[in-house]
Amino acid sequence: MNPVLMALLGGLFTWGMTAAGAAMVFFFKEIKPKTLNLMLGFASGVMIAASFWSLLLPALELSESTPLPWLPVVGGFGLGGLFLYAADRFFPHVHHVEDEPKGRSGVKKAAIRRSILLVTAITLHNIPEGLSYGVAFGTIGSAKTATLASAVILAIGIGLQNFPEGAAVSIPLRRDGQSRMRSFMYGQASGIVEPIAAVIGAWLASSISWILPYALAFAAGAMIFVVVEELIPESQNDSHLYGHSATLGTMIGFMVMTLLDIALG
């Protein structure tokens, strides 16, 4: 099958998982903090493991024959982090937004602003996720560790962590006064960029051979930036009240992703 088509199918799957998570708004108006911390921790573990097994390891293998084998891995990883850092400067995240002045109109305005930033932040961070498994599909056969199984497992892992992301968009929107349907539509729409980014990543990786290790490492750097900047801090909210649920979720997520990648890859 054409790698671009496989990447599109993977993107539709991860988008569907985002929509499934967003659909939780039809059943719940809010998620218990302990449960949300566990889900975010699990997503963090999945993305950390995927960054190494499915992205950095193939990038290192592909760059071993180059004069400076560390350059594509280290340079691409750094560029991925810088890309997300620059995006972070232009699109401040929800926890960076100060509350508006007190009063009914001020509270409503603050809720609308939070909603816009929430959807924007999640949508923006779905782009490197789509690129990551798109590149993985585009590099199939280029290296020993760049297999169809590893690309599929990466897409599945990102799909698993998209479920809590979808819920993390739609349920706060509902809590801020949006209708259930509108909250769901915004939540699932935050994942629509993933199929697009996946197709672009697969096309670039399959068309330009020298860019492969850089692209893989770039995707890994972007994903690790998201984990450290967003998922882990959010998962540690009120950790003194809810114990080690986020940490346990991270450990479980890493082990599950590692097991799937080694057993099936």
Short mmCIF file of C-alpha atoms in Angstrom, two decimals:
data_model
loop_
_atom_site.label_atom_id
_atom_site.label_comp_id
_atom_site.label_asym_id
_atom_site.label_seq_id
_atom_site.Cartn_x
_atom_site.Cartn_y
_atom_site.Cartn_z
CA MET A 1 0.00 0.00 0.00
CA ASN A 2 1.15 3.53 -0.73
CA PRO A 3 2.76 5.05 2.40
CA VAL A 4 0.80 8.29 1.97
CA LEU A 5 -2.45 6.31 1.91
CA MET A 6 -1.38 4.34 5.00
CA ALA A 7 -0.57 7.61 6.76
CA LEU A 8 -4.01 8.96 5.82
CA LEU A 9 -5.68 5.87 7.28
CA GLY A 10 -3.60 6.24 10.44
CA GLY A 11 -4.64 9.90 10.64
CA LEU A 12 -8.31 9.02 10.29
CA PHE A 13 -7.91 6.52 13.14
CA THR A 14 -6.28 9.05 15.49
CA TRP A 15 -8.88 11.65 14.54
CA GLY A 16 -11.57 9.10 15.35
CA MET A 17 -10.02 8.50 18.77
CA THR A 18 -10.05 12.25 19.40
CA ALA A 19 -13.74 12.30 18.46
CA ALA A 20 -14.42 9.34 20.77
CA GLY A 21 -12.80 11.20 23.64
CA ALA A 22 -14.74 14.36 22.81
CA ALA A 23 -17.97 12.31 22.83
CA MET A 24 -17.51 11.84 26.59
CA VAL A 25 -19.16 15.24 26.91
CA PHE A 26 -22.51 13.56 26.18
CA PHE A 27 -22.10 11.44 29.32
CA PHE A 28 -20.14 13.65 31.74
CA LYS A 29 -20.00 17.35 32.49
CA GLU A 30 -16.62 17.01 34.15
CA ILE A 31 -13.90 14.42 34.73
CA LYS A 32 -12.69 13.58 38.20
CA PRO A 33 -9.23 15.17 38.65
CA LYS A 34 -7.66 11.88 39.70
CA THR A 35 -8.98 10.14 36.58
CA LEU A 36 -7.83 12.98 34.32
CA ASN A 37 -4.35 12.94 35.89
CA LEU A 38 -4.13 9.19 35.29
CA MET A 39 -5.21 9.58 31.65
CA LEU A 40 -2.76 12.42 31.00
CA GLY A 41 0.03 10.47 32.68
CA PHE A 42 -0.73 7.44 30.50
CA ALA A 43 -0.63 9.66 27.40
CA SER A 44 2.75 11.02 28.51
CA GLY A 45 4.21 7.53 28.89
CA VAL A 46 2.92 6.47 25.49
CA MET A 47 4.43 9.50 23.76
CA ILE A 48 7.81 9.18 25.50
CA ALA A 49 8.12 5.52 24.50
CA ALA A 50 6.92 6.22 20.95
CA SER A 51 9.47 9.02 20.59
CA PHE A 52 12.33 6.63 21.27
CA TRP A 53 11.26 3.27 19.81
CA SER A 54 9.48 4.52 16.68
CA LEU A 55 11.30 7.77 15.93
CA LEU A 56 14.75 8.29 17.47
CA LEU A 57 15.92 4.69 17.09
CA PRO A 58 15.18 4.56 13.32
CA ALA A 59 16.67 8.06 12.95
CA LEU A 60 19.92 6.86 14.55
CA GLU A 61 20.03 3.78 12.33
CA LEU A 62 19.47 5.85 9.18
CA SER A 63 22.22 8.32 10.11
CA GLU A 64 24.89 5.76 11.02
CA SER A 65 26.37 5.86 7.51
CA THR A 66 26.75 9.67 7.52
CA PRO A 67 30.01 11.45 8.48
CA LEU A 68 28.37 12.89 11.61
CA PRO A 69 25.77 10.32 12.70
CA TRP A 70 24.80 12.36 15.77
CA LEU A 71 23.90 15.46 13.77
CA PRO A 72 20.56 14.36 12.25
CA VAL A 73 19.40 12.89 15.56
CA VAL A 74 20.49 15.72 17.85
CA GLY A 75 19.85 18.48 15.32
CA GLY A 76 16.45 17.20 14.26
CA PHE A 77 15.40 16.66 17.86
CA GLY A 78 16.42 20.20 18.77
CA LEU A 79 14.64 21.69 15.77
CA GLY A 80 11.44 19.88 16.75
CA GLY A 81 11.61 21.36 20.22
CA LEU A 82 12.38 24.85 18.85
CA PHE A 83 9.43 24.61 16.48
CA LEU A 84 7.04 23.94 19.37
CA TYR A 85 8.73 26.59 21.49
CA ALA A 86 8.18 29.19 18.77
CA ALA A 87 4.57 28.09 18.41
CA ASP A 88 4.22 28.36 22.18
CA ARG A 89 5.28 31.99 22.02
CA PHE A 90 2.62 32.86 19.44
CA PHE A 91 -0.17 30.74 20.94
CA PRO A 92 -0.12 31.02 24.74
CA HIS A 93 -1.73 28.10 26.51
CA VAL A 94 -4.69 28.04 28.81
CA HIS A 95 -2.70 27.88 32.05
CA HIS A 96 -0.81 31.03 31.00
CA VAL A 97 -3.97 33.11 30.74
CA GLU A 98 -4.83 35.38 33.63
CA ASP A 99 -8.46 35.64 34.71
CA GLU A 100 -10.43 38.64 33.54
CA PRO A 101 -11.78 41.16 36.08
CA LYS A 102 -14.45 39.89 38.42
CA GLY A 103 -18.11 40.25 37.50
CA ARG A 104 -20.53 38.35 35.31
CA SER A 105 -19.32 39.82 32.01
CA GLY A 106 -15.69 39.38 33.02
CA VAL A 107 -16.21 35.73 33.93
CA LYS A 108 -18.01 35.06 30.64
CA LYS A 109 -15.25 36.78 28.67
CA ALA A 110 -12.59 34.78 30.50
CA ALA A 111 -14.45 31.52 29.76
CA ILE A 112 -14.65 32.34 26.05
CA ARG A 113 -10.95 33.20 25.97
CA ARG A 114 -10.03 29.98 27.74
CA SER A 115 -12.15 28.00 25.29
CA ILE A 116 -10.45 29.55 22.25
CA LEU A 117 -6.98 29.00 23.67
CA LEU A 118 -7.80 25.44 24.70
CA VAL A 119 -8.93 24.42 21.21
CA THR A 120 -6.02 26.29 19.60
CA ALA A 121 -3.39 24.71 21.89
CA ILE A 122 -4.61 21.13 21.42
CA THR A 123 -5.00 21.60 17.65
CA LEU A 124 -1.49 23.04 17.37
CA HIS A 125 0.01 20.16 19.32
CA ASN A 126 -1.73 17.58 17.16
CA ILE A 127 0.35 18.70 14.17
CA PRO A 128 3.68 17.12 15.30
CA GLU A 129 1.79 13.99 16.34
CA GLY A 130 0.40 13.60 12.82
CA LEU A 131 3.81 14.34 11.34
CA SER A 132 5.43 11.71 13.55
CA TYR A 133 3.48 8.68 12.37
CA GLY A 134 3.26 10.11 8.86
CA VAL A 135 7.06 10.14 8.72
CA ALA A 136 7.11 6.65 10.26
CA PHE A 137 4.90 5.34 7.44
CA GLY A 138 7.01 7.17 4.86
CA THR A 139 10.24 5.58 6.10
CA ILE A 140 9.04 1.95 6.05
CA GLY A 141 11.81 -0.23 4.67
CA SER A 142 14.46 2.49 4.85
CA ALA A 143 15.93 1.10 8.07
CA LYS A 144 15.78 -2.16 9.98
CA THR A 145 13.70 -0.59 12.74
CA ALA A 146 11.47 1.36 10.32
CA THR A 147 8.81 -1.30 9.80
CA LEU A 148 5.10 -1.27 9.08
CA ALA A 149 4.45 -2.70 12.53
CA SER A 150 6.36 0.12 14.26
CA ALA A 151 4.49 2.77 12.25
CA VAL A 152 1.13 1.16 13.04
CA ILE A 153 2.00 0.86 16.73
CA LEU A 154 3.03 4.52 16.79
CA ALA A 155 -0.31 5.53 15.28
CA ILE A 156 -2.15 3.32 17.78
CA GLY A 157 -0.19 4.80 20.68
CA ILE A 158 -0.95 8.36 19.58
CA GLY A 159 -4.59 7.38 19.07
CA LEU A 160 -4.72 6.09 22.65
CA GLN A 161 -3.41 9.35 24.02
CA ASN A 162 -5.76 11.35 21.76
CA PHE A 163 -8.75 9.94 23.65
CA PRO A 164 -8.11 11.92 26.86
CA GLU A 165 -7.10 14.94 24.77
CA GLY A 166 -10.51 14.96 23.07
CA ALA A 167 -12.22 14.78 26.45
CA ALA A 168 -9.89 17.46 27.80
CA VAL A 169 -11.19 19.83 25.12
CA SER A 170 -14.92 19.09 25.04
CA ILE A 171 -15.66 18.71 28.77
CA PRO A 172 -14.12 22.06 29.85
CA LEU A 173 -16.03 23.75 27.02
CA ARG A 174 -19.25 22.23 28.37
CA ARG A 175 -18.34 23.38 31.87
CA ASP A 176 -17.86 26.91 30.53
CA GLY A 177 -21.42 26.98 29.20
CA GLN A 178 -21.20 25.59 25.66
CA SER A 179 -23.85 23.10 24.49
CA ARG A 180 -22.96 19.41 24.44
CA MET A 181 -23.03 19.26 20.64
CA ARG A 182 -20.93 22.37 20.19
CA SER A 183 -18.43 21.14 22.78
CA PHE A 184 -18.20 17.81 20.95
CA MET A 185 -17.73 19.48 17.55
CA TYR A 186 -14.90 21.67 18.85
CA GLY A 187 -13.31 18.69 20.59
CA GLN A 188 -13.26 16.44 17.53
CA ALA A 189 -12.23 19.33 15.27
CA SER A 190 -9.02 19.71 17.29
CA GLY A 191 -7.87 16.38 15.79
CA ILE A 192 -8.65 17.12 12.14
CA VAL A 193 -5.13 18.46 11.55
CA GLU A 194 -3.58 15.05 12.27
CA PRO A 195 -4.55 13.31 8.98
CA ILE A 196 -3.36 16.38 7.06
CA ALA A 197 -0.02 16.49 8.89
CA ALA A 198 0.36 12.71 8.53
CA VAL A 199 -0.05 12.86 4.76
CA ILE A 200 2.47 15.71 4.50
CA GLY A 201 4.97 13.83 6.70
CA ALA A 202 4.63 10.60 4.70
CA TRP A 203 4.99 12.39 1.37
CA LEU A 204 8.13 14.27 2.48
CA ALA A 205 9.70 11.17 4.01
CA SER A 206 9.04 8.99 0.97
CA SER A 207 10.09 11.65 -1.55
CA ILE A 208 13.26 13.13 -0.03
CA SER A 209 15.57 10.41 1.28
CA TRP A 210 18.19 12.59 3.01
CA ILE A 211 15.55 14.22 5.17
CA LEU A 212 14.41 10.95 6.78
CA PRO A 213 16.56 10.94 9.96
CA TYR A 214 16.02 14.66 10.47
CA ALA A 215 12.25 14.27 10.06
CA LEU A 216 12.06 11.36 12.50
CA ALA A 217 14.13 13.17 15.13
CA PHE A 218 12.19 16.42 14.52
CA ALA A 219 8.92 14.62 15.26
CA ALA A 220 10.43 13.09 18.41
CA GLY A 221 11.64 16.47 19.65
CA ALA A 222 8.24 18.03 19.07
CA MET A 223 6.48 15.21 20.90
CA ILE A 224 8.82 15.35 23.90
CA PHE A 225 8.31 19.12 24.09
CA VAL A 226 4.54 18.59 24.25
CA VAL A 227 4.93 15.98 26.98
CA VAL A 228 7.21 18.08 29.19
CA GLU A 229 5.53 21.42 28.53
CA GLU A 230 1.89 20.37 28.65
CA LEU A 231 0.96 16.81 29.56
CA ILE A 232 3.17 16.20 32.60
CA PRO A 233 2.48 19.59 34.29
CA GLU A 234 -1.25 19.17 33.69
CA SER A 235 -1.18 15.60 35.01
CA GLN A 236 0.49 16.79 38.23
CA ASN A 237 -2.29 19.23 39.13
CA ASP A 238 -3.21 18.75 42.80
CA SER A 239 -0.95 15.68 42.96
CA HIS A 240 -0.70 16.23 46.72
CA LEU A 241 -4.42 15.43 46.91
CA TYR A 242 -4.60 12.56 44.44
CA GLY A 243 -1.39 10.67 45.15
CA HIS A 244 0.78 9.19 42.41
CA SER A 245 -1.92 8.49 39.82
CA ALA A 246 -0.22 10.59 37.13
CA THR A 247 3.18 8.96 37.75
CA LEU A 248 1.67 5.48 37.69
CA GLY A 249 -0.18 6.36 34.48
CA THR A 250 3.10 7.49 32.89
CA MET A 251 4.85 4.27 33.86
CA ILE A 252 1.98 2.14 32.57
CA GLY A 253 1.77 4.09 29.31
CA PHE A 254 5.50 3.69 28.69
CA MET A 255 5.37 -0.05 29.41
CA VAL A 256 2.31 -0.62 27.22
CA MET A 257 3.85 1.23 24.27
CA THR A 258 7.19 -0.54 24.73
CA LEU A 259 5.49 -3.93 24.92
CA LEU A 260 3.48 -3.29 21.75
CA ASP A 261 6.49 -2.00 19.84
CA ILE A 262 8.83 -4.85 20.81
CA ALA A 263 6.25 -7.64 20.61
CA LEU A 264 4.76 -6.57 17.28
CA GLY A 265 7.66 -4.62 15.75
#
